[in-house]
Structure formats: C-alpha cells, structure tokens
XYZ file of C-alpha atoms in Angstrom:
78
model
C 14.770 -52.750 41.127
C 11.958 -54.866 39.649
C 12.279 -57.758 37.244
C 12.030 -56.928 33.575
C 8.455 -57.087 32.313
C 7.876 -56.826 28.560
C 5.602 -53.910 27.636
C 3.504 -56.233 25.468
C 2.610 -58.505 28.403
C -1.134 -59.161 28.671
C -2.606 -60.904 31.705
C -6.016 -62.429 31.030
C -8.708 -63.261 33.545
C -12.243 -64.494 32.973
C -13.516 -60.898 32.855
C -10.667 -58.649 31.772
C -7.259 -58.075 30.303
C -4.480 -56.345 32.219
C -2.025 -54.648 29.914
C 0.312 -51.701 29.674
C -1.394 -48.368 29.266
C -1.445 -47.119 25.680
C -1.556 -43.561 24.425
C -4.884 -44.432 22.775
C -6.312 -44.996 26.301
C -5.787 -41.362 27.295
C -9.201 -40.041 26.129
C -10.950 -42.785 28.131
C -8.866 -42.143 31.248
C -9.459 -38.404 30.947
C -13.219 -38.927 30.661
C -13.202 -41.116 33.775
C -11.293 -38.492 35.783
C -14.095 -36.011 35.175
C -16.622 -38.021 37.227
C -17.097 -36.847 40.821
C -15.345 -39.182 43.232
C -13.128 -40.883 40.630
C -9.990 -39.139 41.885
C -10.776 -39.587 45.570
C -7.844 -41.261 47.273
C -5.548 -40.786 44.295
C -2.189 -39.125 44.765
C -2.815 -36.709 41.911
C -5.137 -33.879 41.032
C -7.657 -34.405 38.252
C -6.090 -33.458 34.931
C -7.307 -30.260 33.317
C -6.883 -31.649 29.795
C -5.784 -34.796 27.970
C -2.296 -33.329 27.468
C -1.796 -33.540 31.237
C -2.273 -37.304 30.951
C 0.142 -37.538 28.020
C 2.944 -36.267 30.263
C 2.039 -38.838 32.922
C 1.831 -41.570 30.272
C 5.306 -40.764 28.990
C 6.636 -40.792 32.558
C 4.995 -44.193 33.159
C 6.526 -45.625 29.974
C 9.975 -44.389 30.965
C 9.581 -45.976 34.419
C 8.460 -49.244 32.780
C 11.474 -49.372 30.478
C 13.786 -48.440 33.375
C 12.245 -51.280 35.448
C 11.222 -48.820 38.163
C 7.427 -49.260 38.059
C 4.735 -50.943 35.989
C 1.364 -49.343 35.295
C -1.372 -51.575 33.953
C -4.840 -50.805 32.691
C -7.828 -53.139 32.915
C -9.780 -53.778 29.751
C -13.157 -55.486 30.135
C -13.756 -58.522 27.964
C -16.975 -58.950 26.076
C-alpha cells in the first residue's frame, strides 16, 4: 500500500503543475484522446464519449482515497 497523499496536493515545477485529475478536466482529456497516436501505448481503448472518462475518473478517485494508486494531470503554467 502507498503512503497517504492528500487529493489537494499540487507539485509545481518551472513549467507546470502536477495535481489530481478533476472532473472538469474530462472534456480536455477526451479531446486529446481523439488525436491519432495519442492512445498509442496506452493500456486502454480510446473512449467513445466523455461519459466513458467519467467512469475512469471515479475509479481513479476511489483508488486515490484507498491509497492504491495516484493519478496526476499536468497543467502548463503561463
């Protein structure tokens, strides 16, 4: 089991923020998955709709709170 990591943790670098994925990120993630090559090497199929990502998001949150896995998103600064 992993150490507890608060879901409001933000790691900052010179160019980006690393933070927990938010439900408001889903439209952006969905849009990215529609580009050819984006899903190459991923262990998932491209989602057919944003609702497919909502299920994954809820699963990721549950894993975070159960200290099983942590999924971060990168947000570009500036």
